[in-house]
PDB file of C-alpha atoms in Angstrom:
ATOM      1  CA  MET A   1      34.557  66.612 -52.867  1.00 42.00           C
ATOM      2  CA  ARG A   2      34.314  70.409 -52.773  1.00 46.00           C
ATOM      3  CA  PRO A   3      36.582  72.528 -55.033  1.00 44.00           C
ATOM      4  CA  LYS A   4      38.653  73.723 -52.058  1.00 59.00           C
ATOM      5  CA  ASN A   5      39.189  70.129 -50.898  1.00 65.00           C
ATOM      6  CA  LEU A   6      40.130  69.096 -54.441  1.00 71.00           C
ATOM      7  CA  GLU A   7      42.719  71.888 -54.597  1.00 81.00           C
ATOM      8  CA  ALA A   8      44.199  70.838 -51.245  1.00 81.00           C
ATOM      9  CA  GLU A   9      44.279  67.191 -52.360  1.00 85.00           C
ATOM     10  CA  LYS A  10      46.008  68.135 -55.626  1.00 87.00           C
ATOM     11  CA  ALA A  11      48.547  70.297 -53.783  1.00 89.00           C
ATOM     12  CA  ILE A  12      49.306  67.534 -51.244  1.00 91.00           C
ATOM     13  CA  ARG A  13      49.943  65.007 -54.008  1.00 90.00           C
ATOM     14  CA  SER A  14      51.981  67.240 -56.315  1.00 90.00           C
ATOM     15  CA  ILE A  15      54.196  68.530 -53.495  1.00 92.00           C
ATOM     16  CA  ALA A  16      54.647  65.021 -52.072  1.00 91.00           C
ATOM     17  CA  LEU A  17      55.788  63.832 -55.517  1.00 89.00           C
ATOM     18  CA  ARG A  18      58.169  66.807 -55.817  1.00 90.00           C
ATOM     19  CA  ILE A  19      59.732  66.073 -52.401  1.00 90.00           C
ATOM     20  CA  ILE A  20      60.129  62.400 -53.335  1.00 88.00           C
ATOM     21  CA  ALA A  21      61.788  63.309 -56.657  1.00 86.00           C
ATOM     22  CA  GLU A  22      64.072  66.033 -55.307  1.00 86.00           C
ATOM     23  CA  GLU A  23      64.922  64.877 -51.803  1.00 87.00           C
ATOM     24  CA  GLY A  24      64.184  61.166 -51.695  1.00 83.00           C
ATOM     25  CA  LEU A  25      61.389  59.196 -50.179  1.00 82.00           C
ATOM     26  CA  GLU A  26      63.030  59.067 -46.767  1.00 85.00           C
ATOM     27  CA  ASN A  27      62.803  62.887 -46.520  1.00 87.00           C
ATOM     28  CA  LEU A  28      59.052  62.963 -47.046  1.00 90.00           C
ATOM     29  CA  THR A  29      57.296  63.439 -43.699  1.00 91.00           C
ATOM     30  CA  MET A  30      53.707  64.442 -43.046  1.00 92.00           C
ATOM     31  CA  GLN A  31      54.912  67.487 -41.068  1.00 92.00           C
ATOM     32  CA  LYS A  32      57.214  68.661 -43.857  1.00 93.00           C
ATOM     33  CA  LEU A  33      54.485  68.077 -46.437  1.00 93.00           C
ATOM     34  CA  ALA A  34      51.923  70.048 -44.376  1.00 92.00           C
ATOM     35  CA  LYS A  35      54.369  72.949 -44.021  1.00 92.00           C
ATOM     36  CA  GLU A  36      55.097  73.074 -47.777  1.00 91.00           C
ATOM     37  CA  VAL A  37      51.405  72.857 -48.692  1.00 90.00           C
ATOM     38  CA  ASN A  38      50.669  75.474 -46.016  1.00 90.00           C
ATOM     39  CA  ILE A  39      48.059  73.430 -44.172  1.00 90.00           C
ATOM     40  CA  SER A  40      48.006  71.743 -40.779  1.00 89.00           C
ATOM     41  CA  PRO A  41      49.278  68.147 -40.458  1.00 88.00           C
ATOM     42  CA  ARG A  42      45.792  67.325 -39.109  1.00 89.00           C
ATOM     43  CA  THR A  43      44.319  68.131 -42.554  1.00 87.00           C
ATOM     44  CA  ILE A  44      46.638  65.589 -44.192  1.00 90.00           C
ATOM     45  CA  TYR A  45      45.744  62.964 -41.583  1.00 89.00           C
ATOM     46  CA  LEU A  46      42.065  63.478 -42.416  1.00 87.00           C
ATOM     47  CA  LYS A  47      42.864  62.359 -45.988  1.00 87.00           C
ATOM     48  CA  TYR A  48      45.592  59.770 -45.323  1.00 89.00           C
ATOM     49  CA  GLU A  49      46.034  57.403 -42.378  1.00 87.00           C
ATOM     50  CA  ASN A  50      49.835  57.724 -42.415  1.00 87.00           C
ATOM     51  CA  LYS A  51      52.797  58.098 -44.756  1.00 87.00           C
ATOM     52  CA  GLU A  52      52.408  54.549 -46.081  1.00 84.00           C
ATOM     53  CA  ASP A  53      48.746  55.182 -46.945  1.00 85.00           C
ATOM     54  CA  LEU A  54      49.791  58.346 -48.816  1.00 88.00           C
ATOM     55  CA  LEU A  55      52.499  56.424 -50.723  1.00 86.00           C
ATOM     56  CA  ILE A  56      50.080  53.638 -51.655  1.00 84.00           C
ATOM     57  CA  LYS A  57      47.545  56.129 -53.016  1.00 85.00           C
ATOM     58  CA  LEU A  58      50.249  58.076 -54.856  1.00 86.00           C
ATOM     59  CA  PHE A  59      51.492  54.860 -56.442  1.00 84.00           C
ATOM     60  CA  ILE A  60      48.010  53.734 -57.546  1.00 83.00           C
ATOM     61  CA  ASP A  61      46.677  57.114 -58.654  1.00 83.00           C
ATOM     62  CA  GLU A  62      49.768  58.910 -59.937  1.00 84.00           C
ATOM     63  CA  VAL A  63      52.206  56.212 -61.101  1.00 86.00           C
ATOM     64  CA  LEU A  64      50.772  52.828 -62.050  1.00 85.00           C
ATOM     65  CA  GLY A  65      48.595  53.780 -65.044  1.00 86.00           C
ATOM     66  CA  ALA A  66      51.059  56.308 -66.473  1.00 91.00           C
ATOM     67  CA  TYR A  67      53.938  53.846 -66.054  1.00 93.00           C
ATOM     68  CA  GLU A  68      52.087  51.049 -67.851  1.00 92.00           C
ATOM     69  CA  LYS A  69      51.040  53.361 -70.699  1.00 94.00           C
ATOM     70  CA  ALA A  70      54.607  54.625 -71.180  1.00 96.00           C
ATOM     71  CA  VAL A  71      56.171  51.160 -71.086  1.00 96.00           C
ATOM     72  CA  LEU A  72      53.699  49.758 -73.643  1.00 97.00           C
ATOM     73  CA  THR A  73      53.988  52.657 -76.127  1.00 97.00           C
ATOM     74  CA  GLY A  74      54.867  51.226 -79.545  1.00 97.00           C
ATOM     75  CA  PHE A  75      55.179  47.713 -78.106  1.00 97.00           C
ATOM     76  CA  ASP A  76      53.459  44.776 -79.813  1.00 96.00           C
ATOM     77  CA  GLU A  77      53.440  41.349 -78.194  1.00 94.00           C
ATOM     78  CA  GLU A  78      53.949  39.799 -81.651  1.00 95.00           C
ATOM     79  CA  MET A  79      57.344  41.502 -82.041  1.00 97.00           C
ATOM     80  CA  SER A  80      60.404  39.259 -82.092  1.00 97.00           C
ATOM     81  CA  PHE A  81      61.729  38.634 -78.584  1.00 97.00           C
ATOM     82  CA  SER A  82      64.798  40.815 -79.135  1.00 97.00           C
ATOM     83  CA  GLU A  83      62.862  43.712 -80.687  1.00 98.00           C
ATOM     84  CA  GLY A  84      60.159  43.555 -78.018  1.00 98.00           C
ATOM     85  CA  MET A  85      62.651  43.552 -75.160  1.00 98.00           C
ATOM     86  CA  GLN A  86      64.594  46.477 -76.628  1.00 98.00           C
ATOM     87  CA  LYS A  87      61.337  48.459 -76.920  1.00 98.00           C
ATOM     88  CA  LEU A  88      60.277  47.629 -73.348  1.00 98.00           C
ATOM     89  CA  TRP A  89      63.698  48.526 -71.944  1.00 98.00           C
ATOM     90  CA  THR A  90      63.876  51.808 -73.856  1.00 98.00           C
ATOM     91  CA  ASN A  91      60.355  52.805 -72.804  1.00 98.00           C
ATOM     92  CA  THR A  92      60.960  51.841 -69.162  1.00 97.00           C
ATOM     93  CA  PHE A  93      64.247  53.731 -69.017  1.00 97.00           C
ATOM     94  CA  GLN A  94      62.832  56.871 -70.667  1.00 97.00           C
ATOM     95  CA  TYR A  95      59.794  56.981 -68.390  1.00 97.00           C
ATOM     96  CA  LEU A  96      61.724  56.415 -65.170  1.00 96.00           C
ATOM     97  CA  LYS A  97      64.546  58.845 -65.919  1.00 95.00           C
ATOM     98  CA  ASN A  98      61.941  61.533 -66.644  1.00 95.00           C
ATOM     99  CA  ASN A  99      59.769  60.654 -63.626  1.00 94.00           C
ATOM    100  CA  ARG A 100      62.082  60.284 -60.690  1.00 91.00           C
ATOM    101  CA  HIS A 101      59.192  60.231 -58.202  1.00 89.00           C
ATOM    102  CA  ALA A 102      57.778  57.147 -59.973  1.00 89.00           C
ATOM    103  CA  PHE A 103      61.189  55.483 -59.863  1.00 91.00           C
ATOM    104  CA  MET A 104      61.524  56.217 -56.140  1.00 87.00           C
ATOM    105  CA  LEU A 105      58.068  54.794 -55.386  1.00 85.00           C
ATOM    106  CA  LEU A 106      58.765  51.672 -57.453  1.00 84.00           C
ATOM    107  CA  GLN A 107      62.154  51.189 -55.759  1.00 82.00           C
ATOM    108  CA  HIS A 108      60.556  51.628 -52.344  1.00 77.00           C
ATOM    109  CA  GLY A 109      57.910  49.096 -53.312  1.00 71.00           C
ATOM    110  CA  LYS A 110      60.600  46.522 -54.129  1.00 71.00           C
ATOM    111  CA  THR A 111      62.112  46.737 -50.637  1.00 68.00           C
ATOM    112  CA  SER A 112      58.890  47.028 -48.641  1.00 67.00           C
ATOM    113  CA  PRO A 113      55.397  45.524 -48.739  1.00 70.00           C
ATOM    114  CA  LEU A 114      54.147  48.764 -50.353  1.00 65.00           C
ATOM    115  CA  LEU A 115      53.286  47.389 -53.790  1.00 65.00           C
ATOM    116  CA  ASN A 116      51.492  44.331 -52.440  1.00 70.00           C
ATOM    117  CA  LYS A 117      49.477  46.535 -50.084  1.00 70.00           C
ATOM    118  CA  ALA A 118      48.727  48.936 -52.938  1.00 68.00           C
ATOM    119  CA  TYR A 119      47.464  46.088 -55.107  1.00 69.00           C
ATOM    120  CA  GLN A 120      45.358  44.652 -52.277  1.00 74.00           C
ATOM    121  CA  LYS A 121      43.904  48.044 -51.357  1.00 70.00           C
ATOM    122  CA  ALA A 122      42.834  48.714 -54.957  1.00 66.00           C
ATOM    123  CA  ASN A 123      41.814  45.058 -55.507  1.00 70.00           C
ATOM    124  CA  ILE A 124      44.344  44.794 -58.357  1.00 66.00           C
ATOM    125  CA  LYS A 125      44.903  41.211 -59.464  1.00 65.00           C
ATOM    126  CA  GLN A 126      48.228  39.864 -60.751  1.00 60.00           C
ATOM    127  CA  GLY A 127      48.371  40.347 -64.507  1.00 59.00           C
ATOM    128  CA  GLN A 128      45.806  43.165 -64.518  1.00 66.00           C
ATOM    129  CA  PHE A 129      48.575  45.578 -65.473  1.00 78.00           C
ATOM    130  CA  PHE A 130      51.199  44.843 -68.142  1.00 88.00           C
ATOM    131  CA  SER A 131      49.215  41.853 -69.469  1.00 91.00           C
ATOM    132  CA  PRO A 132      50.698  42.313 -73.002  1.00 94.00           C
ATOM    133  CA  VAL A 133      54.169  41.889 -71.467  1.00 95.00           C
ATOM    134  CA  HIS A 134      53.059  38.761 -69.591  1.00 93.00           C
ATOM    135  CA  ARG A 135      51.598  37.268 -72.779  1.00 94.00           C
ATOM    136  CA  PHE A 136      54.740  38.223 -74.704  1.00 97.00           C
ATOM    137  CA  LEU A 137      56.951  36.400 -72.194  1.00 96.00           C
ATOM    138  CA  MET A 138      54.663  33.354 -71.994  1.00 95.00           C
ATOM    139  CA  GLN A 139      54.461  32.923 -75.769  1.00 96.00           C
ATOM    140  CA  ASN A 140      58.249  33.154 -76.050  1.00 97.00           C
ATOM    141  CA  ILE A 141      58.562  30.509 -73.334  1.00 96.00           C
ATOM    142  CA  ASP A 142      55.943  28.318 -75.047  1.00 95.00           C
ATOM    143  CA  ARG A 143      57.725  28.650 -78.415  1.00 95.00           C
ATOM    144  CA  GLY A 144      60.997  27.590 -76.824  1.00 96.00           C
ATOM    145  CA  ILE A 145      62.676  30.906 -77.671  1.00 96.00           C
ATOM    146  CA  ILE A 146      63.580  31.677 -74.073  1.00 97.00           C
ATOM    147  CA  LYS A 147      64.392  29.420 -71.123  1.00 96.00           C
ATOM    148  CA  LYS A 148      61.414  28.167 -69.127  1.00 95.00           C
ATOM    149  CA  PHE A 149      61.156  29.843 -65.739  1.00 95.00           C
ATOM    150  CA  PRO A 150      58.079  30.844 -63.741  1.00 94.00           C
ATOM    151  CA  LEU A 151      56.778  34.165 -65.096  1.00 90.00           C
ATOM    152  CA  ASP A 152      57.859  36.150 -62.009  1.00 88.00           C
ATOM    153  CA  VAL A 153      61.395  34.760 -62.348  1.00 94.00           C
ATOM    154  CA  SER A 154      61.586  35.642 -66.066  1.00 94.00           C
ATOM    155  CA  ARG A 155      60.301  39.138 -65.322  1.00 91.00           C
ATOM    156  CA  ALA A 156      62.881  39.633 -62.560  1.00 92.00           C
ATOM    157  CA  LEU A 157      65.750  38.385 -64.746  1.00 95.00           C
ATOM    158  CA  LEU A 158      64.745  40.556 -67.688  1.00 96.00           C
ATOM    159  CA  PHE A 159      63.684  43.814 -66.048  1.00 95.00           C
ATOM    160  CA  SER A 160      65.598  44.201 -62.756  1.00 94.00           C
ATOM    161  CA  PRO A 161      68.783  45.265 -64.614  1.00 97.00           C
ATOM    162  CA  VAL A 162      67.050  48.248 -66.227  1.00 96.00           C
ATOM    163  CA  PHE A 163      66.104  49.535 -62.756  1.00 95.00           C
ATOM    164  CA  ASP A 164      69.723  49.251 -61.660  1.00 95.00           C
ATOM    165  CA  LEU A 165      70.779  51.191 -64.765  1.00 97.00           C
ATOM    166  CA  VAL A 166      68.232  53.943 -64.006  1.00 96.00           C
ATOM    167  CA  ASN A 167      69.676  54.104 -60.493  1.00 94.00           C
ATOM    168  CA  GLU A 168      73.170  54.522 -61.961  1.00 96.00           C
ATOM    169  CA  TYR A 169      71.831  57.160 -64.354  1.00 97.00           C
ATOM    170  CA  PHE A 170      70.583  59.262 -61.427  1.00 94.00           C
ATOM    171  CA  ASP A 171      73.821  58.662 -59.516  1.00 92.00           C
ATOM    172  CA  TYR A 172      75.863  59.889 -62.478  1.00 93.00           C
ATOM    173  CA  GLN A 173      73.749  63.028 -62.897  1.00 90.00           C
ATOM    174  CA  GLU A 174      75.722  64.396 -59.960  1.00 85.00           C
ATOM    175  CA  ARG A 175      79.044  63.563 -61.633  1.00 89.00           C
ATOM    176  CA  GLU A 176      81.054  65.006 -64.473  1.00 91.00           C
ATOM    177  CA  HIS A 177      80.348  62.309 -67.035  1.00 94.00           C
ATOM    178  CA  GLN A 178      77.119  60.335 -67.618  1.00 94.00           C
ATOM    179  CA  ILE A 179      77.948  56.673 -68.244  1.00 96.00           C
ATOM    180  CA  ILE A 180      74.394  55.458 -68.889  1.00 96.00           C
ATOM    181  CA  THR A 181      73.854  56.370 -72.517  1.00 95.00           C
ATOM    182  CA  GLU A 182      71.375  54.971 -75.046  1.00 94.00           C
ATOM    183  CA  ALA A 183      74.171  52.860 -76.540  1.00 96.00           C
ATOM    184  CA  VAL A 184      75.054  51.407 -73.134  1.00 97.00           C
ATOM    185  CA  LEU A 185      71.375  50.690 -72.459  1.00 97.00           C
ATOM    186  CA  THR A 186      71.008  48.893 -75.816  1.00 97.00           C
ATOM    187  CA  ASP A 187      74.187  46.844 -75.245  1.00 97.00           C
ATOM    188  CA  CYS A 188      73.104  45.854 -71.732  1.00 98.00           C
ATOM    189  CA  CYS A 189      69.685  44.800 -73.001  1.00 98.00           C
ATOM    190  CA  SER A 190      71.346  42.634 -75.668  1.00 97.00           C
ATOM    191  CA  VAL A 191      73.467  40.915 -73.010  1.00 97.00           C
ATOM    192  CA  VAL A 192      70.368  40.185 -70.885  1.00 97.00           C
ATOM    193  CA  ILE A 193      68.492  38.845 -73.941  1.00 97.00           C
ATOM    194  CA  LYS A 194      71.373  36.511 -74.848  1.00 96.00           C
ATOM    195  CA  GLY A 195      71.430  35.164 -71.299  1.00 95.00           C
ATOM    196  CA  ILE A 196      67.832  33.924 -71.379  1.00 96.00           C
ATOM    197  CA  LEU A 197      67.659  32.650 -74.969  1.00 96.00           C
ATOM    198  CA  ASN A 198      67.524  28.915 -75.524  1.00 91.00           C
ATOM    199  CA  LYS A 199      70.726  28.041 -77.338  1.00 77.00           C
TER     200      LYS A 199
END
C-alpha cells in the first residue's frame, strides 16, 4: 500500500472510531465518513464493501487485540476465583469506559451477527482470544468452586453485568451525579461472584 493510501486508510479508521464514540454507531454512514475525511464515498467503497465490512475490520484491527491485552493486564489464571474476577471486572470496566468506540462495537456485536462474521472473516477460532479467562473458568468449575454450566453460559452470567454497568456509566456522564463508582463496581462484582459459587 502506498503512503498516500495508508494515510487515507488511517484517517478513515480514526474518524470512523471518533464518530462511533461521540455520536453512536447508528450515526456512522459512509457518506458522513467520506465528508469528514474529505474524500469521495467511492474511495471508501474501494476499501470496504459496506458499513458492516468497515465495522468488522475496525473490530478485528482496532479493538479485539487491545481489548484482550487490557482485560488480561495483571490477571493470573491461578488467582483465587474472587480475586481473578475482581481483576477482570476492573480491567474490563477501565478499558471500556476509556474506549467508548470499543464499547459501542462490542455492544453492536452482541445484538447483530457482527462478531461472528468478524471471527469467520479473520478465521478466529473460539478460545483463540481470552484463553487464560477460559482456562480460569474451567479450572474453577472442575475444582467445584463455581456451579457447572457450559463455558458460554458461565461467561455470560459473569461478564454481561459489567457491560450493563459501563452502559449506565456512560448514561450518567450526562447527568449531575455519577452512580457507577469503583466501590459500586466492586460491590456488584462481589454479588455476581456469590451467585455462581457452589455453596
